[in-house]
Amino acid sequence: MTTPIAPAIASSGKLKRNLGLWAIVGLGLGYMTPTVVFDTFGMVAKDTNNVVPSAYLVALVVMMFTAISYGKMAGAIPSAGSAYTYVRESIHPNVGFLVGWTSLIDYVLLPMVNCLIIRSYLEALFPGVPGWIWVVIYCAAVTSIIYLTMRGTSNINMLLLVFSIVVMVVFVVMVIAQLAQGQGAGTIASVQPFLHDGVTLGAVLTGATIVCFSFIGFDAVTMYAEEAKTPKIMPKAILFTVIIGGAIFLITSYFTQLRFPSSHVFPEEAIQDSTLPEIGLQVGGQTLQAVLTAAGFCATLASGLASHASVSRMLLVMGRNNVLPNRFFGHINAKTHTPTFNIVLVGVISLLAAAFTLETIAAFINFGALIAFTFVNISVIAWFAIRKGRRRTPRDIVTFIVLPAIGMLLTGVLWANLHVDALIGGSIWMGLGVVYLLVLTRGFRRSVPGFDEGQPVTGFNKAVK
C-alpha cells in the first residue's frame, strides 16, 4: 500500500471553500436542466401511452432512495469524487476505480450533450452558419468561465436557472388558464396523467429509464464537497436538489400532459428530436415558442457550466489518487483555485460535439449513471453496516441495510430496462477500464496506487466519523 498524497502535495493550489447550501443546490438543479422535461415530453408520452408524470414519479422514488445513500456517504466521507470515492473507501480501491471509470461516461459526455443541444438551437435560428462554429464558441466561453472562478460559475449558473424556472412557471399558469377554458383535458385535476386504460408497468418503467436522465445532477453536487463552506451541508444539498428537481419535473409534466392528452398532436420529427418548440408554439404561439426556447437555451447553458465543472473535479480526485497521471489531472491552479488542466481537457473533448449527434451520445449516459447509483447504495451497506458494525439495532438495520438495498434493487430495475445500445457501448467502455486496471495493478497483484486502508485518500486530517 502506498501513502496517500494530500492535495497540498499533489498540486500547487487547493480548492476554495466558498459555496453555500443554495449555491450547491443551484449547481445541482442547473446540472439537471429543468426544461429537459419539454425536450423529451413527446418521446416519453409515446413510450408510456401518455402518462409522463407516472414515469417521473417512478424515477423520483428511485432517486430519493439513492439520494439518501449519497447523503449518508457525503457526510461520512466529505471529499470530492462522488461514487468513485465512496466505493473506493468503503469496498475496495479496484472496485472504486471501475465505478469511477464507468461513471466517466455520463460525466464526460454530459457537457457534450449540452453543447449539442445549444448547437441545435443556434442552427435553427441561424441556418446559414455552420454548426461547428457554434460548438467552438460555446466550448471556449464555458471553459473560460469555469477556468477563472468557481464562485463566478455558481453565480452565472444561478441567474440562468432562475430565468428558466420563471419561464416554466409562466408556462404552467398559461396552461392552467387554457385547461379552465376547456382546452386539452378540460380540467386541472385528474388522475389520467398518471393512470388510465392501456397503461402497463413495463411501459412506465421504460419511460422512467428515459427520464432518469433528467435527474442526473443530484449526485454531481458531491463533486463540490471540498468547495462547500462546510461539509455538513452536503447531505441537505443532495436531498434538496432531488426534491426540488423532482417537484419541477412532476408539476410541469402533469400540466403539460393535461394540455396534451395524446402525443399524436406532435409531429414525429419533433418527438424524435425535441418537442419543446412545438409545445411552446401550441400553447402560446410564436412568442411563447421563442421565450420557451430561450429558457431551454439558458437551462442548457447552466447545465453545461455545472456538468463541465463537475467532471473536472472528478478527474482531479482520480489524479490526486494517482489513478490518472497526478502531475496533469491532480493540478490545481494556485491563483484561480480551480483544476485548470482538467477544465481545458473537458472543453477540448466537448469540441467533438461538432461531429456527433445527440442520439448517439445520449445512448450511453444512463449506463454510467445507474452503475454509480447502484454502487453508492452498496457502499452504504459496506461502510456503515460492515466496516462500522452498525447493524445491531432495528434502526441501524433499516437505515444502513434495508433502505440502501431497496435503492439498489430499484436502480437495478431501471438499469435492466436500458436501451440495448447503451448496454453494449457501456460494457465495452467498462471492458477497457478492466484492461487499464490490469495495467495499474500489474495483473491485480496490488491495489490501485495511492490508497491506504488505514487513512482516507481524501487528504483530510481528521478521521472520518
Coordinates of C-alpha atoms in Angstrom, one line a residue:
M1 CA 0.0 0.0 0.0
T2 CA 1.3 3.5 -0.8
T3 CA 0.9 6.6 1.3
P4 CA -1.9 8.8 0.1
I5 CA -1.0 12.1 -1.4
A6 CA -2.7 15.1 0.2
P7 CA -4.0 17.9 -2.1
A8 CA -1.3 20.3 -0.9
I9 CA 1.4 17.9 -2.2
A10 CA -0.4 16.8 -5.3
S11 CA -0.7 20.3 -6.7
S12 CA 0.3 23.9 -6.3
G13 CA -3.0 25.1 -5.0
K14 CA -6.2 24.0 -3.3
L15 CA -9.9 24.2 -3.8
K16 CA -11.5 27.2 -2.1
R17 CA -14.4 26.7 0.3
N18 CA -16.8 29.5 -0.8
L19 CA -20.0 27.6 -1.9
G20 CA -23.1 27.8 0.4
L21 CA -26.0 25.4 0.6
W22 CA -28.2 27.1 -2.1
A23 CA -25.2 27.7 -4.4
I24 CA -24.6 24.0 -4.4
V25 CA -28.3 23.2 -4.8
G26 CA -28.4 25.7 -7.7
L27 CA -25.5 23.9 -9.4
G28 CA -27.3 20.6 -9.0
L29 CA -30.5 21.9 -10.4
G30 CA -28.6 23.6 -13.2
Y31 CA -27.0 20.3 -14.0
M32 CA -30.4 18.7 -14.2
T33 CA -31.6 21.1 -16.9
P34 CA -35.3 21.6 -15.7
T35 CA -36.5 22.4 -19.3
V36 CA -35.5 19.0 -20.5
V37 CA -39.0 17.9 -19.4
F38 CA -40.2 19.7 -22.6
D39 CA -37.5 18.3 -24.8
T40 CA -38.3 14.6 -24.0
F41 CA -42.0 15.0 -23.3
G42 CA -43.2 13.7 -26.7
M43 CA -40.8 10.8 -26.7
V44 CA -41.8 9.7 -23.1
A45 CA -45.5 10.3 -23.8
K46 CA -45.3 8.0 -26.9
D47 CA -43.5 5.2 -25.0
T48 CA -45.7 5.3 -21.8
N49 CA -49.1 5.7 -23.6
N50 CA -49.4 9.3 -22.3
V51 CA -48.5 9.0 -18.6
V52 CA -45.3 11.1 -18.5
P53 CA -45.9 12.1 -14.8
S54 CA -46.0 8.5 -13.8
A55 CA -42.6 7.9 -15.4
Y56 CA -41.2 10.9 -13.4
L57 CA -42.8 9.7 -10.2
V58 CA -41.2 6.2 -10.5
A59 CA -37.9 7.8 -11.3
L60 CA -38.2 10.2 -8.4
V61 CA -38.9 7.4 -5.9
V62 CA -35.8 5.5 -7.2
M63 CA -33.7 8.7 -7.0
M64 CA -34.9 9.5 -3.4
F65 CA -33.6 6.2 -2.1
T66 CA -30.3 6.7 -3.9
A67 CA -30.1 10.4 -2.8
I68 CA -30.4 9.3 0.9
S69 CA -27.5 6.9 0.3
Y70 CA -25.5 9.7 -1.3
G71 CA -26.2 12.0 1.6
K72 CA -25.0 9.3 4.1
M73 CA -21.8 8.8 2.2
A74 CA -21.2 12.5 1.7
G75 CA -21.5 13.0 5.4
A76 CA -19.2 10.1 6.2
I77 CA -16.6 10.9 3.5
P78 CA -16.6 14.7 2.9
S79 CA -14.5 14.6 -0.3
A80 CA -14.9 15.3 -3.9
G81 CA -15.1 12.3 -6.2
S82 CA -18.7 11.1 -5.7
A83 CA -19.3 7.4 -6.3
Y84 CA -15.7 6.8 -7.2
T85 CA -14.5 8.0 -3.8
Y86 CA -17.3 6.3 -1.8
V87 CA -16.8 2.9 -3.4
R88 CA -13.1 3.2 -3.2
E89 CA -13.2 3.9 0.5
S90 CA -15.9 1.5 1.6
I91 CA -15.5 -1.5 -0.6
H92 CA -12.1 -1.7 -2.4
P93 CA -9.9 0.7 -4.5
N94 CA -10.1 -1.6 -7.5
V95 CA -13.9 -1.6 -7.4
G96 CA -13.9 2.1 -6.8
F97 CA -11.7 2.6 -9.9
L98 CA -14.1 0.6 -12.1
V99 CA -17.1 2.5 -10.8
G100 CA -15.3 5.8 -11.4
W101 CA -14.2 4.7 -14.8
T102 CA -17.7 3.7 -15.8
S103 CA -19.2 6.9 -14.3
L104 CA -16.9 8.9 -16.6
I105 CA -19.3 8.0 -19.4
D106 CA -22.0 10.3 -18.2
Y107 CA -19.7 12.9 -16.5
V108 CA -17.6 13.4 -19.6
L109 CA -20.4 13.1 -22.2
L110 CA -23.0 15.3 -20.4
P111 CA -21.0 18.6 -21.3
M112 CA -21.0 17.4 -24.9
V113 CA -24.8 16.7 -24.7
N114 CA -25.4 20.3 -23.6
C115 CA -23.1 21.5 -26.4
L116 CA -25.1 19.5 -28.9
I117 CA -28.4 21.0 -27.7
I118 CA -27.1 24.5 -27.8
R119 CA -25.8 23.8 -31.3
S120 CA -29.2 22.6 -32.5
Y121 CA -30.9 25.7 -31.1
L122 CA -28.5 28.0 -32.8
E123 CA -28.6 26.1 -36.1
A124 CA -32.3 26.5 -36.1
L125 CA -32.0 30.3 -35.5
F126 CA -29.1 30.8 -37.9
P127 CA -29.3 28.0 -40.6
G128 CA -26.7 29.7 -42.7
V129 CA -23.9 29.4 -40.1
P130 CA -22.0 26.0 -39.9
G131 CA -22.7 24.1 -36.6
W132 CA -19.1 23.7 -35.8
I133 CA -18.7 27.4 -35.3
W134 CA -21.3 27.4 -32.5
V135 CA -19.6 24.4 -30.9
V136 CA -16.2 26.3 -30.8
I137 CA -17.7 29.5 -29.4
Y138 CA -19.8 27.6 -26.8
C139 CA -16.8 25.5 -25.6
A140 CA -14.5 28.5 -25.4
A141 CA -17.0 30.5 -23.4
V142 CA -17.9 27.8 -20.9
T143 CA -14.3 26.7 -20.4
S144 CA -13.2 30.2 -19.8
I145 CA -15.8 30.9 -17.2
I146 CA -15.1 27.7 -15.2
Y147 CA -11.3 28.2 -15.6
L148 CA -11.3 31.6 -13.9
T149 CA -13.6 31.1 -10.9
M150 CA -15.9 28.6 -9.3
R151 CA -17.8 31.3 -7.5
G152 CA -18.5 33.1 -10.8
T153 CA -19.6 29.8 -12.3
S154 CA -22.1 29.4 -9.5
N155 CA -23.5 32.9 -9.8
I156 CA -23.9 32.7 -13.6
N157 CA -25.5 29.2 -13.2
M158 CA -28.0 30.6 -10.7
L159 CA -29.1 33.5 -12.9
L160 CA -29.7 31.2 -15.9
L161 CA -31.5 28.7 -13.7
V162 CA -33.8 31.3 -12.1
F163 CA -34.8 32.7 -15.6
S164 CA -35.6 29.2 -16.8
I165 CA -37.8 28.4 -13.8
V166 CA -39.6 31.7 -14.1
V167 CA -40.5 30.9 -17.7
M168 CA -41.6 27.4 -16.7
V169 CA -43.9 29.0 -14.0
V170 CA -45.4 31.3 -16.6
F171 CA -46.0 28.3 -18.9
V172 CA -47.8 26.4 -16.2
V173 CA -50.0 29.4 -15.4
M174 CA -50.9 29.7 -19.1
V175 CA -51.7 26.0 -19.4
I176 CA -54.0 26.2 -16.3
A177 CA -55.9 29.1 -17.8
Q178 CA -56.3 27.1 -21.1
L179 CA -57.5 24.0 -19.2
A180 CA -60.0 26.1 -17.3
Q181 CA -61.4 27.2 -20.7
G182 CA -61.9 23.6 -21.9
Q183 CA -58.7 23.0 -23.9
G184 CA -56.8 19.8 -23.6
A185 CA -58.3 17.5 -20.9
G186 CA -60.5 20.4 -19.9
T187 CA -59.7 20.1 -16.2
I188 CA -56.8 20.9 -13.8
A189 CA -57.5 17.9 -11.5
S190 CA -57.4 14.4 -13.0
V191 CA -55.6 11.0 -12.5
Q192 CA -55.4 10.5 -16.2
P193 CA -51.8 11.8 -16.5
F194 CA -50.8 9.0 -14.0
L195 CA -53.1 6.1 -14.8
H196 CA -55.7 5.2 -17.4
D197 CA -56.8 2.2 -19.5
G198 CA -54.0 0.7 -21.7
V199 CA -51.1 1.8 -19.4
T200 CA -48.7 -1.0 -18.5
L201 CA -46.0 -1.2 -15.8
G202 CA -43.4 -2.1 -18.5
A203 CA -44.2 1.0 -20.4
V204 CA -43.9 3.2 -17.3
L205 CA -40.6 1.6 -16.4
T206 CA -39.3 2.3 -20.0
G207 CA -40.3 5.9 -19.6
A208 CA -38.7 6.1 -16.1
T209 CA -35.5 4.8 -17.7
I210 CA -35.6 7.7 -20.2
V211 CA -36.5 10.4 -17.6
C212 CA -33.9 9.1 -15.2
F213 CA -31.5 11.1 -17.5
S214 CA -33.3 14.2 -16.2
F215 CA -32.2 13.5 -12.6
I216 CA -28.6 13.2 -13.3
G217 CA -27.1 16.1 -11.4
F218 CA -28.2 15.5 -7.8
D219 CA -25.2 13.2 -7.5
A220 CA -22.9 15.7 -9.2
V221 CA -23.2 18.1 -6.3
T222 CA -21.0 15.8 -4.3
M223 CA -18.1 16.9 -6.5
Y224 CA -18.3 20.3 -4.7
A225 CA -17.7 18.7 -1.2
E226 CA -14.3 20.4 -0.9
E227 CA -15.6 23.8 -2.0
A228 CA -18.6 23.8 0.3
K229 CA -18.4 26.3 3.2
T230 CA -18.8 23.3 5.5
P231 CA -19.1 19.6 4.6
K232 CA -22.1 19.3 6.9
I233 CA -24.3 20.9 4.3
M234 CA -23.7 18.2 1.6
P235 CA -26.4 15.7 2.7
K236 CA -29.0 18.6 2.7
A237 CA -27.8 19.8 -0.7
I238 CA -28.2 16.4 -2.2
L239 CA -31.7 15.9 -0.8
F240 CA -32.9 19.4 -1.7
T241 CA -31.7 19.0 -5.2
V242 CA -33.6 15.8 -5.7
I243 CA -36.8 17.1 -4.0
I244 CA -36.9 20.4 -5.8
G245 CA -35.9 19.0 -9.2
G246 CA -38.4 16.2 -8.9
A247 CA -41.2 18.7 -8.0
I248 CA -40.4 20.8 -11.0
F249 CA -40.5 17.8 -13.3
L250 CA -43.7 16.4 -11.8
I251 CA -45.7 19.6 -11.8
T252 CA -44.6 20.6 -15.2
S253 CA -45.2 17.2 -16.8
Y254 CA -48.6 16.9 -15.1
F255 CA -50.0 20.1 -16.5
T256 CA -48.3 19.5 -19.9
Q257 CA -49.9 16.1 -20.1
L258 CA -53.3 17.5 -19.3
R259 CA -52.8 20.1 -22.0
F260 CA -51.6 17.4 -24.5
P261 CA -53.5 14.2 -23.6
S262 CA -52.1 12.4 -26.6
S263 CA -48.7 12.5 -28.2
H264 CA -50.3 12.4 -31.6
V265 CA -50.6 16.2 -31.6
F266 CA -46.8 16.4 -32.1
P267 CA -45.1 15.8 -35.4
E268 CA -43.0 12.6 -35.5
E269 CA -39.8 14.6 -36.1
A270 CA -40.5 16.7 -33.0
I271 CA -41.0 13.6 -30.9
Q272 CA -37.6 12.2 -32.1
D273 CA -35.7 15.4 -31.6
S274 CA -37.3 17.9 -29.2
T275 CA -41.0 18.8 -28.5
L276 CA -40.0 22.0 -26.6
P277 CA -40.5 24.4 -29.6
E278 CA -43.8 22.6 -30.6
I279 CA -45.2 22.8 -27.1
G280 CA -44.4 26.5 -26.9
L281 CA -46.0 27.1 -30.2
Q282 CA -49.2 25.3 -29.5
V283 CA -49.6 26.9 -26.0
G284 CA -48.6 30.5 -26.7
G285 CA -47.9 30.9 -30.4
Q286 CA -44.5 32.2 -31.7
T287 CA -44.0 34.5 -28.7
L288 CA -44.1 31.7 -26.1
Q289 CA -42.2 29.4 -28.5
A290 CA -39.3 32.0 -28.6
V291 CA -39.4 32.6 -24.9
L292 CA -39.5 28.9 -24.0
T293 CA -36.7 28.2 -26.5
A294 CA -34.7 30.9 -24.8
A295 CA -35.4 29.3 -21.4
G296 CA -34.3 26.0 -22.8
F297 CA -31.1 27.7 -24.1
C298 CA -30.4 29.2 -20.6
A299 CA -31.1 26.0 -18.8
T300 CA -28.9 24.0 -21.1
L301 CA -26.1 26.5 -20.7
A302 CA -26.5 26.3 -16.9
S303 CA -26.3 22.6 -17.1
G304 CA -23.2 22.9 -19.3
L305 CA -21.4 25.0 -16.7
A306 CA -22.4 22.7 -13.9
S307 CA -21.5 19.4 -15.7
H308 CA -18.2 20.8 -17.1
A309 CA -17.2 21.9 -13.6
S310 CA -18.2 18.6 -12.0
V311 CA -16.3 16.2 -14.3
S312 CA -13.1 18.4 -14.0
R313 CA -13.3 17.7 -10.2
M314 CA -13.8 14.0 -10.6
L315 CA -10.7 13.9 -12.8
L316 CA -8.9 15.9 -10.1
V317 CA -9.7 13.3 -7.5
M318 CA -8.6 10.4 -9.7
G319 CA -5.4 12.4 -10.4
R320 CA -4.7 13.0 -6.8
N321 CA -5.0 9.3 -6.1
N322 CA -2.5 8.6 -8.9
V323 CA -5.2 6.6 -10.8
L324 CA -4.7 9.1 -13.6
P325 CA -1.3 10.9 -14.1
N326 CA -1.1 13.1 -11.0
R327 CA 1.0 15.9 -12.5
F328 CA -1.7 16.7 -15.0
F329 CA -5.0 15.6 -13.5
G330 CA -4.1 16.4 -9.9
H331 CA -3.1 20.0 -10.6
I332 CA -5.0 22.9 -9.0
N333 CA -4.1 26.5 -10.1
A334 CA -2.9 28.5 -7.2
K335 CA -4.4 31.7 -8.5
T336 CA -7.9 30.6 -9.6
H337 CA -8.3 27.7 -7.2
T338 CA -9.6 25.5 -10.0
P339 CA -8.3 22.3 -11.7
T340 CA -7.5 24.3 -14.8
F341 CA -5.8 21.4 -16.8
N342 CA -8.9 19.2 -16.4
I343 CA -11.2 22.1 -17.3
V344 CA -9.4 22.7 -20.5
L345 CA -9.3 19.0 -21.3
V346 CA -13.1 18.7 -20.9
G347 CA -13.5 21.7 -23.1
V348 CA -11.4 20.1 -25.8
I349 CA -13.4 16.8 -25.6
S350 CA -16.7 18.8 -25.9
L351 CA -15.5 20.1 -29.3
L352 CA -16.3 16.6 -30.6
A353 CA -20.0 17.7 -30.4
A354 CA -19.3 19.1 -33.9
A355 CA -19.1 15.6 -35.2
F356 CA -21.7 13.6 -33.3
T357 CA -25.5 13.5 -32.9
L358 CA -27.4 13.9 -29.7
E359 CA -29.0 10.4 -30.1
T360 CA -25.5 8.8 -30.4
I361 CA -24.1 10.4 -27.3
A362 CA -27.2 10.3 -25.0
A363 CA -27.5 6.5 -25.5
F364 CA -24.5 5.8 -23.2
I365 CA -25.0 8.3 -20.4
N366 CA -27.6 6.4 -18.3
F367 CA -25.4 3.3 -18.2
G368 CA -22.7 5.0 -16.2
A369 CA -25.1 6.9 -14.0
L370 CA -27.1 3.9 -13.0
I371 CA -23.9 1.9 -12.3
A372 CA -22.8 4.7 -10.0
F373 CA -26.2 4.9 -8.3
T374 CA -26.2 1.1 -7.6
F375 CA -22.8 1.0 -6.1
V376 CA -23.3 4.1 -3.9
N377 CA -26.3 2.2 -2.3
I378 CA -23.9 -0.8 -1.9
S379 CA -21.3 1.5 -0.3
V380 CA -23.7 2.5 2.5
I381 CA -24.1 -1.2 3.5
A382 CA -20.3 -1.8 3.2
W383 CA -19.3 1.3 5.1
F384 CA -21.8 1.5 7.9
A385 CA -23.2 -2.0 8.4
I386 CA -20.0 -3.9 7.7
R387 CA -17.0 -1.7 8.3
K388 CA -18.5 0.3 11.2
G389 CA -20.6 -2.5 12.6
R390 CA -23.8 -0.5 12.6
R391 CA -26.2 -3.4 12.2
R392 CA -27.2 -4.3 15.8
T393 CA -30.3 -2.2 16.3
P394 CA -33.6 -2.2 14.3
R395 CA -32.9 1.4 13.4
D396 CA -29.4 0.7 12.1
I397 CA -30.7 -2.3 10.1
V398 CA -33.4 -0.2 8.4
T399 CA -31.1 2.8 7.8
F400 CA -27.9 1.1 6.7
I401 CA -29.2 -2.1 5.2
V402 CA -32.9 -2.1 4.2
L403 CA -33.1 1.4 2.6
P404 CA -29.9 1.2 0.5
A405 CA -30.9 -2.4 -0.5
I406 CA -34.2 -1.0 -1.8
G407 CA -32.4 1.8 -3.6
M408 CA -30.0 -0.8 -5.2
L409 CA -32.9 -3.0 -6.3
L410 CA -34.9 -0.2 -7.8
T411 CA -31.9 1.2 -9.6
G412 CA -31.2 -2.3 -10.9
V413 CA -34.7 -2.5 -12.4
L414 CA -34.1 0.7 -14.3
W415 CA -30.7 -0.5 -15.4
A416 CA -32.2 -3.7 -16.8
N417 CA -34.6 -1.6 -19.0
L418 CA -31.8 0.4 -20.6
H419 CA -31.6 0.6 -24.4
V420 CA -29.5 -2.3 -25.8
D421 CA -27.1 0.1 -27.5
A422 CA -26.3 1.7 -24.1
L423 CA -25.7 -1.8 -22.6
I424 CA -23.4 -2.8 -25.4
G425 CA -21.5 0.5 -25.5
G426 CA -21.2 0.8 -21.7
S427 CA -20.0 -2.8 -21.5
I428 CA -17.2 -2.1 -24.0
W429 CA -16.2 1.0 -22.0
M430 CA -16.1 -1.0 -18.8
G431 CA -14.0 -3.6 -20.5
L432 CA -11.5 -1.0 -21.4
G433 CA -11.4 0.0 -17.8
V434 CA -10.7 -3.5 -16.7
V435 CA -7.7 -3.7 -19.1
Y436 CA -6.4 -0.4 -17.8
L437 CA -6.9 -1.6 -14.2
L438 CA -4.9 -4.7 -15.0
V439 CA -2.0 -2.5 -16.1
L440 CA -2.3 -0.2 -13.0
T441 CA -2.4 -3.2 -10.6
R442 CA 0.1 -5.3 -12.5
G443 CA -2.4 -8.1 -13.0
F444 CA -4.3 -7.5 -9.7
R445 CA -1.2 -8.2 -7.7
R446 CA -1.6 -4.8 -6.0
S447 CA -4.3 -2.3 -5.3
V448 CA -4.8 0.9 -7.3
P449 CA -2.0 3.3 -6.4
G450 CA -2.5 6.0 -3.8
F451 CA -4.8 4.0 -1.4
D452 CA -4.1 3.2 2.2
E453 CA -6.8 1.4 4.2
G454 CA -5.6 3.0 7.4
Q455 CA -6.0 6.6 6.2
P456 CA -8.6 8.2 3.9
V457 CA -7.3 9.1 0.4
T458 CA -9.0 12.4 0.6
G459 CA -6.2 14.1 2.5
F460 CA -8.4 15.2 5.4
N461 CA -6.5 15.5 8.7
K462 CA -9.2 14.1 11.0
A463 CA -10.6 10.7 10.8
V464 CA -13.9 10.0 9.1
K465 CA -16.6 9.5 11.6

